[in-house]
Structures are given as C-alpha cells and as structure tokens.
mmCIF file of N, CA and C in Angstrom:
data_model
loop_
_atom_site.group_PDB
_atom_site.id
_atom_site.type_symbol
_atom_site.label_atom_id
_atom_site.label_comp_id
_atom_site.label_asym_id
_atom_site.label_seq_id
_atom_site.Cartn_x
_atom_site.Cartn_y
_atom_site.Cartn_z
ATOM 1 N N UNK A 1 2.422 16.112 5.110
ATOM 2 C CA UNK A 1 3.677 15.455 4.666
ATOM 3 C C UNK A 1 3.767 14.288 5.389
ATOM 4 N N UNK A 2 4.025 13.102 4.785
ATOM 5 C CA UNK A 2 4.088 11.722 5.444
ATOM 6 C C UNK A 2 5.447 11.521 6.040
ATOM 7 N N UNK A 3 5.629 10.857 7.148
ATOM 8 C CA UNK A 3 6.949 10.486 7.662
ATOM 9 C C UNK A 3 7.555 9.741 6.877
ATOM 10 N N UNK A 4 8.968 10.157 6.662
ATOM 11 C CA UNK A 4 9.662 9.268 5.617
ATOM 12 C C UNK A 4 10.914 8.608 6.401
ATOM 13 N N UNK A 5 10.809 8.488 7.697
ATOM 14 C CA UNK A 5 11.960 7.905 8.457
ATOM 15 C C UNK A 5 11.941 6.371 8.134
ATOM 16 N N UNK A 6 13.316 5.783 7.599
ATOM 17 C CA UNK A 6 13.310 4.439 7.504
ATOM 18 C C UNK A 6 13.103 4.240 6.180
ATOM 19 N N UNK A 7 12.818 5.214 5.178
ATOM 20 C CA UNK A 7 12.699 4.917 3.761
ATOM 21 C C UNK A 7 13.964 5.436 3.009
ATOM 22 N N UNK A 8 14.335 4.477 2.185
ATOM 23 C CA UNK A 8 15.508 4.753 1.194
ATOM 24 C C UNK A 8 15.334 5.842 0.267
ATOM 25 N N UNK A 9 16.396 6.311 -0.230
ATOM 26 C CA UNK A 9 16.203 7.618 -1.380
ATOM 27 C C UNK A 9 15.438 6.643 -2.548
ATOM 28 N N UNK A 10 15.846 5.655 -2.974
ATOM 29 C CA UNK A 10 15.194 4.810 -4.081
ATOM 30 C C UNK A 10 13.622 4.778 -3.713
ATOM 31 N N UNK A 11 13.195 4.539 -2.542
ATOM 32 C CA UNK A 11 11.755 4.506 -2.133
ATOM 33 C C UNK A 11 11.242 5.834 -2.226
ATOM 34 N N UNK A 12 11.973 7.066 -1.924
ATOM 35 C CA UNK A 12 11.513 8.246 -1.811
ATOM 36 C C UNK A 12 11.185 8.725 -3.283
ATOM 37 N N UNK A 13 12.155 8.406 -4.169
ATOM 38 C CA UNK A 13 11.998 8.480 -5.698
ATOM 39 C C UNK A 13 10.869 8.052 -6.307
ATOM 40 N N UNK A 14 10.676 6.583 -5.994
ATOM 41 C CA UNK A 14 9.640 5.847 -6.524
ATOM 42 C C UNK A 14 8.114 6.495 -6.016
ATOM 43 N N UNK A 15 8.039 7.026 -4.751
ATOM 44 C CA UNK A 15 6.962 7.574 -4.152
ATOM 45 C C UNK A 15 6.712 8.784 -4.733
ATOM 46 N N UNK A 16 7.718 9.616 -5.239
ATOM 47 C CA UNK A 16 7.476 10.937 -5.914
ATOM 48 C C UNK A 16 6.973 10.647 -7.298
ATOM 49 N N UNK A 17 7.505 9.567 -8.014
ATOM 50 C CA UNK A 17 7.034 9.211 -9.444
ATOM 51 C C UNK A 17 5.533 8.913 -9.370
ATOM 52 N N UNK A 18 5.155 8.076 -8.286
ATOM 53 C CA UNK A 18 3.675 7.940 -8.205
ATOM 54 C C UNK A 18 2.836 9.005 -7.952
ATOM 55 N N UNK A 19 3.346 9.997 -7.069
ATOM 56 C CA UNK A 19 2.543 11.133 -6.839
ATOM 57 C C UNK A 19 2.383 11.988 -8.130
ATOM 58 N N UNK A 20 3.442 12.206 -8.846
ATOM 59 C CA UNK A 20 3.617 13.161 -9.985
ATOM 60 C C UNK A 20 2.930 12.406 -11.111
ATOM 61 N N UNK A 21 2.480 11.112 -11.167
ATOM 62 C CA UNK A 21 1.836 10.316 -12.088
ATOM 63 C C UNK A 21 0.526 11.128 -12.548
ATOM 64 N N UNK A 22 -0.104 11.749 -11.843
ATOM 65 C CA UNK A 22 -1.385 12.505 -12.125
ATOM 66 C C UNK A 22 -2.507 11.870 -11.631
ATOM 67 N N UNK A 23 -3.420 11.798 -12.609
ATOM 68 C CA UNK A 23 -4.828 11.268 -12.340
ATOM 69 C C UNK A 23 -4.797 9.683 -12.465
ATOM 70 N N UNK A 24 -5.345 9.124 -11.549
ATOM 71 C CA UNK A 24 -5.395 7.555 -11.324
ATOM 72 C C UNK A 24 -6.385 7.153 -12.423
ATOM 73 N N UNK A 25 -6.268 6.284 -13.375
ATOM 74 C CA UNK A 25 -7.296 5.986 -14.248
ATOM 75 C C UNK A 25 -8.624 5.170 -13.400
ATOM 76 N N UNK A 26 -9.785 5.526 -13.949
ATOM 77 C CA UNK A 26 -10.961 5.120 -13.171
ATOM 78 C C UNK A 26 -10.891 3.628 -12.969
ATOM 79 N N UNK A 27 -10.354 2.700 -13.795
ATOM 80 C CA UNK A 27 -10.421 1.189 -13.537
ATOM 81 C C UNK A 27 -9.519 0.863 -12.305
ATOM 82 N N UNK A 28 -8.388 1.781 -12.226
ATOM 83 C CA UNK A 28 -7.458 1.589 -11.019
ATOM 84 C C UNK A 28 -8.057 1.795 -9.728
ATOM 85 N N UNK A 29 -9.167 2.766 -9.642
ATOM 86 C CA UNK A 29 -9.764 3.203 -8.448
ATOM 87 C C UNK A 29 -10.521 1.938 -7.763
ATOM 88 N N UNK A 30 -11.005 1.067 -8.593
ATOM 89 C CA UNK A 30 -11.599 0.037 -7.972
ATOM 90 C C UNK A 30 -10.878 -1.453 -7.796
ATOM 91 N N UNK A 31 -9.336 -1.200 -7.772
ATOM 92 C CA UNK A 31 -8.487 -2.091 -7.293
ATOM 93 C C UNK A 31 -8.978 -2.620 -5.714
ATOM 94 N N UNK A 32 -8.760 -3.942 -5.477
ATOM 95 C CA UNK A 32 -8.768 -4.282 -4.171
ATOM 96 C C UNK A 32 -7.791 -3.908 -3.251
ATOM 97 N N UNK A 33 -7.944 -3.830 -2.009
ATOM 98 C CA UNK A 33 -6.863 -3.387 -1.018
ATOM 99 C C UNK A 33 -5.688 -4.036 -1.112
ATOM 100 N N UNK A 34 -5.641 -5.287 -1.320
ATOM 101 C CA UNK A 34 -4.525 -6.148 -1.464
ATOM 102 C C UNK A 34 -3.693 -5.849 -2.769
ATOM 103 N N UNK A 35 -4.439 -5.413 -3.796
ATOM 104 C CA UNK A 35 -3.754 -5.218 -5.162
ATOM 105 C C UNK A 35 -2.986 -3.716 -4.865
ATOM 106 N N UNK A 36 -3.688 -2.799 -4.270
ATOM 107 C CA UNK A 36 -3.156 -1.561 -3.904
ATOM 108 C C UNK A 36 -1.701 -1.637 -3.109
ATOM 109 N N UNK A 37 -1.762 -2.463 -2.109
ATOM 110 C CA UNK A 37 -0.914 -2.850 -1.186
ATOM 111 C C UNK A 37 0.532 -3.365 -1.968
ATOM 112 N N UNK A 38 0.201 -4.291 -2.753
ATOM 113 C CA UNK A 38 1.284 -4.893 -3.695
ATOM 114 C C UNK A 38 1.947 -3.753 -4.543
ATOM 115 N N UNK A 39 0.973 -3.039 -5.289
ATOM 116 C CA UNK A 39 1.294 -2.131 -6.264
ATOM 117 C C UNK A 39 2.243 -0.966 -5.576
ATOM 118 N N UNK A 40 1.918 -0.543 -4.607
ATOM 119 C CA UNK A 40 2.792 0.392 -3.935
ATOM 120 C C UNK A 40 3.967 -0.164 -3.346
ATOM 121 N N UNK A 41 3.931 -1.376 -2.766
ATOM 122 C CA UNK A 41 5.186 -2.061 -2.252
ATOM 123 C C UNK A 41 6.264 -2.346 -3.267
ATOM 124 N N UNK A 42 5.901 -2.768 -4.484
ATOM 125 C CA UNK A 42 6.431 -3.106 -5.547
ATOM 126 C C UNK A 42 7.276 -1.726 -5.985
ATOM 127 N N UNK A 43 6.316 -0.808 -6.237
ATOM 128 C CA UNK A 43 6.820 0.593 -6.646
ATOM 129 C C UNK A 43 7.841 1.168 -5.773
ATOM 130 N N UNK A 44 7.882 0.863 -4.563
ATOM 131 C CA UNK A 44 8.770 1.264 -3.499
ATOM 132 C C UNK A 44 9.960 0.330 -3.405
ATOM 133 N N UNK A 45 10.075 -0.647 -4.005
ATOM 134 C CA UNK A 45 11.236 -1.547 -4.032
ATOM 135 C C UNK A 45 11.329 -2.217 -2.644
ATOM 136 N N UNK A 46 9.969 -2.607 -1.952
ATOM 137 C CA UNK A 46 10.200 -3.068 -0.856
ATOM 138 C C UNK A 46 9.798 -4.646 -0.825
ATOM 139 N N UNK A 47 10.195 -5.440 0.002
ATOM 140 C CA UNK A 47 9.923 -6.752 0.032
ATOM 141 C C UNK A 47 8.745 -6.906 1.044
ATOM 142 N N UNK A 48 8.153 -8.205 0.979
ATOM 143 C CA UNK A 48 6.946 -8.288 1.857
ATOM 144 C C UNK A 48 7.430 -8.275 3.315
ATOM 145 N N UNK A 49 8.746 -8.890 3.557
ATOM 146 C CA UNK A 49 9.287 -8.873 4.819
ATOM 147 C C UNK A 49 9.484 -7.439 5.310
ATOM 148 N N UNK A 50 9.929 -6.650 4.417
ATOM 149 C CA UNK A 50 10.176 -5.321 4.965
ATOM 150 C C UNK A 50 8.983 -4.419 5.319
ATOM 151 N N UNK A 51 7.979 -4.711 4.451
ATOM 152 C CA UNK A 51 6.790 -3.898 4.621
ATOM 153 C C UNK A 51 6.024 -4.478 5.834
ATOM 154 N N UNK A 52 6.119 -5.724 6.090
ATOM 155 C CA UNK A 52 5.406 -6.466 7.332
ATOM 156 C C UNK A 52 6.044 -5.948 8.524
ATOM 157 N N UNK A 53 7.403 -5.834 8.355
ATOM 158 C CA UNK A 53 8.119 -5.410 9.653
ATOM 159 C C UNK A 53 7.663 -3.949 10.084
ATOM 160 N N UNK A 54 7.499 -3.187 8.936
ATOM 161 C CA UNK A 54 7.362 -1.523 9.090
ATOM 162 C C UNK A 54 5.905 -1.403 9.627
ATOM 163 N N UNK A 55 4.960 -2.338 9.059
ATOM 164 C CA UNK A 55 3.595 -2.216 9.425
ATOM 165 C C UNK A 55 3.305 -2.927 10.691
ATOM 166 N N UNK A 56 3.937 -3.747 11.358
ATOM 167 C CA UNK A 56 3.723 -4.735 12.422
ATOM 168 C C UNK A 56 2.826 -5.738 12.069
ATOM 169 N N UNK A 57 2.666 -6.307 11.008
ATOM 170 C CA UNK A 57 1.844 -7.440 10.509
ATOM 171 C C UNK A 57 2.828 -8.621 10.263
ATOM 172 N N UNK A 58 2.265 -9.683 10.233
ATOM 173 C CA UNK A 58 3.066 -11.018 9.795
ATOM 174 C C UNK A 58 3.297 -10.887 8.331
ATOM 175 N N UNK A 59 4.356 -11.504 7.968
ATOM 176 C CA UNK A 59 4.672 -11.554 6.520
ATOM 177 C C UNK A 59 3.497 -12.515 5.787
ATOM 178 N N UNK A 60 3.171 -13.527 6.543
ATOM 179 C CA UNK A 60 2.190 -14.532 5.775
ATOM 180 C C UNK A 60 0.948 -13.808 5.691
ATOM 181 N N UNK A 61 0.473 -12.957 6.685
ATOM 182 C CA UNK A 61 -0.841 -12.454 6.650
ATOM 183 C C UNK A 61 -0.776 -11.189 5.434
ATOM 184 N N UNK A 62 0.205 -10.805 5.156
ATOM 185 C CA UNK A 62 0.566 -9.667 4.107
ATOM 186 C C UNK A 62 0.510 -10.398 2.792
ATOM 187 N N UNK A 63 1.187 -11.572 2.682
ATOM 188 C CA UNK A 63 1.039 -12.428 1.414
ATOM 189 C C UNK A 63 -0.487 -12.766 1.142
ATOM 190 N N UNK A 64 -1.083 -13.288 2.182
ATOM 191 C CA UNK A 64 -2.627 -13.711 1.763
ATOM 192 C C UNK A 64 -3.368 -12.286 1.420
ATOM 193 N N UNK A 65 -3.012 -11.087 2.076
ATOM 194 C CA UNK A 65 -3.741 -9.790 1.551
ATOM 195 C C UNK A 65 -3.584 -9.544 0.141
ATOM 196 N N UNK A 66 -2.201 -9.697 -0.070
ATOM 197 C CA UNK A 66 -1.894 -9.296 -1.438
ATOM 198 C C UNK A 66 -2.467 -10.055 -2.532
ATOM 199 N N UNK A 67 -2.721 -11.447 -2.144
ATOM 200 C CA UNK A 67 -3.394 -12.415 -3.104
ATOM 201 C C UNK A 67 -4.836 -12.345 -2.892
ATOM 202 N N UNK A 68 -5.454 -11.712 -2.189
ATOM 203 C CA UNK A 68 -6.776 -11.390 -2.005
ATOM 204 C C UNK A 68 -7.441 -12.757 -1.360
ATOM 205 N N UNK A 69 -6.696 -13.465 -0.723
ATOM 206 C CA UNK A 69 -7.194 -14.623 0.119
ATOM 207 C C UNK A 69 -7.843 -14.326 1.614
ATOM 208 N N UNK A 70 -7.266 -13.057 2.045
ATOM 209 C CA UNK A 70 -7.640 -12.653 3.319
ATOM 210 C C UNK A 70 -8.095 -11.205 3.353
ATOM 211 N N UNK A 71 -9.342 -10.977 4.016
ATOM 212 C CA UNK A 71 -9.817 -9.600 3.910
ATOM 213 C C UNK A 71 -9.380 -8.831 5.242
ATOM 214 N N UNK A 72 -8.464 -7.918 5.041
ATOM 215 C CA UNK A 72 -7.780 -7.135 6.251
ATOM 216 C C UNK A 72 -8.867 -6.441 7.013
ATOM 217 N N UNK A 73 -8.633 -6.302 8.295
ATOM 218 C CA UNK A 73 -9.389 -5.266 9.027
ATOM 219 C C UNK A 73 -8.968 -3.731 8.599
ATOM 220 N N UNK A 74 -9.761 -2.963 8.814
ATOM 221 C CA UNK A 74 -9.648 -1.392 8.522
ATOM 222 C C UNK A 74 -8.158 -1.041 9.361
ATOM 223 N N UNK A 75 -8.110 -1.529 10.576
ATOM 224 C CA UNK A 75 -6.977 -1.143 11.228
ATOM 225 C C UNK A 75 -5.560 -1.713 10.694
ATOM 226 N N UNK A 76 -5.639 -2.838 10.128
ATOM 227 C CA UNK A 76 -4.433 -3.412 9.533
ATOM 228 C C UNK A 76 -4.140 -2.550 8.149
ATOM 229 N N UNK A 77 -5.320 -2.268 7.459
ATOM 230 C CA UNK A 77 -4.823 -1.342 6.209
ATOM 231 C C UNK A 77 -4.305 -0.204 6.660
ATOM 232 N N UNK A 78 -4.647 0.451 7.587
ATOM 233 C CA UNK A 78 -4.224 1.826 8.010
ATOM 234 C C UNK A 78 -2.704 1.646 8.353
ATOM 235 N N UNK A 79 -2.336 0.538 8.975
ATOM 236 C CA UNK A 79 -1.059 0.106 9.451
ATOM 237 C C UNK A 79 -0.013 0.063 8.098
ATOM 238 N N UNK A 80 -0.550 -0.754 7.205
ATOM 239 C CA UNK A 80 0.049 -0.941 5.862
ATOM 240 C C UNK A 80 0.148 0.144 5.017
ATOM 241 N N UNK A 81 -0.772 0.933 4.802
ATOM 242 C CA UNK A 81 -0.714 2.284 4.028
ATOM 243 C C UNK A 81 0.250 3.198 4.563
ATOM 244 N N UNK A 82 0.199 3.255 6.037
ATOM 245 C CA UNK A 82 1.022 4.074 6.767
ATOM 246 C C UNK A 82 2.504 3.878 6.515
ATOM 247 N N UNK A 83 2.768 2.479 6.607
ATOM 248 C CA UNK A 83 4.083 2.000 6.328
ATOM 249 C C UNK A 83 4.614 2.242 4.739
ATOM 250 N N UNK A 84 3.650 2.213 3.985
ATOM 251 C CA UNK A 84 3.958 2.821 2.524
ATOM 252 C C UNK A 84 3.749 4.311 2.156
ATOM 253 N N UNK A 85 3.888 5.137 3.410
ATOM 254 C CA UNK A 85 3.799 6.595 3.378
ATOM 255 C C UNK A 85 2.641 6.828 2.543
ATOM 256 N N UNK A 86 1.479 6.349 2.836
ATOM 257 C CA UNK A 86 0.409 6.786 2.311
ATOM 258 C C UNK A 86 -0.791 7.036 3.231
ATOM 259 N N UNK A 87 -1.737 7.806 2.726
ATOM 260 C CA UNK A 87 -2.871 7.993 3.767
ATOM 261 C C UNK A 87 -3.908 6.962 3.022
ATOM 262 N N UNK A 88 -4.714 6.442 3.885
ATOM 263 C CA UNK A 88 -5.856 5.666 3.610
ATOM 264 C C UNK A 88 -7.164 6.409 3.737
ATOM 265 N N UNK A 89 -7.997 6.531 2.538
ATOM 266 C CA UNK A 89 -9.114 7.247 2.514
ATOM 267 C C UNK A 89 -10.117 6.161 1.976
ATOM 268 N N UNK A 90 -11.187 6.096 2.747
ATOM 269 C CA UNK A 90 -12.234 5.159 2.486
ATOM 270 C C UNK A 90 -13.387 6.037 1.630
ATOM 271 N N UNK A 91 -13.559 5.620 0.370
ATOM 272 C CA UNK A 91 -14.529 6.489 -0.305
ATOM 273 C C UNK A 91 -15.517 5.477 -1.040
ATOM 274 N N UNK A 92 -16.876 5.814 -0.602
ATOM 275 C CA UNK A 92 -17.747 4.955 -1.258
ATOM 276 C C UNK A 92 -18.128 5.281 -2.633
ATOM 277 N N UNK A 93 -18.187 4.438 -3.502
ATOM 278 C CA UNK A 93 -18.552 4.799 -4.920
ATOM 279 C C UNK A 93 -19.770 4.159 -5.367
ATOM 280 N N UNK A 94 -20.671 4.887 -5.838
ATOM 281 C CA UNK A 94 -22.008 4.207 -6.246
ATOM 282 C C UNK A 94 -21.848 3.432 -7.316
ATOM 283 N N UNK A 95 -22.846 2.488 -7.252
ATOM 284 C CA UNK A 95 -22.773 1.113 -8.298
ATOM 285 C C UNK A 95 -23.574 1.813 -9.397
#
C-alpha cells in the first residue's frame, strides 16, 4: 500500500478512481513518461509546484519532462511516481 501522507482527500479519491478504472487501453501503455506524470498529476489535482516539492525536483525540470523536452533519469522518475503514490515498473514491450 503506498504512503499517502500529505495527500488530500480529493487526491485520494482521484487515485481510487484511477485504480478502479480497470484495464488501461493498449495505446495508453505506450505513453511517454512525461505524459504519464502529467496525466496522474492532473487527476490528483496537483500543481506542478506541489508535485515538484513532494518529489524533490525543480518545477522547471518537471515542466520540461511533462512537455517531452527533457528525458528524465530513472531515479527522477522514481521520485516523481513515488510522489504521485504510484509504483514505477519498467516493462519492455516487443516491437
């Protein structure tokens, strides 16, 4: 169970809706990491500043990651997804 300290009730409800949504469509699996970060952040009603503060990254770098202009390191992705109460799973998909 992820740690939810510092997460508002609205954010917990949004996270529950995401978890209860069921199967992720196949096209969504191939989203870029920045697209996942933005989608989850918006669903949790968080600002970039809030997420950056929770994850320990700068808001400017977060904006670049979300726009796809910056390729984040795996360590930074772990921090971001942890701050979004998500586990990061690296899954190779055959082409």
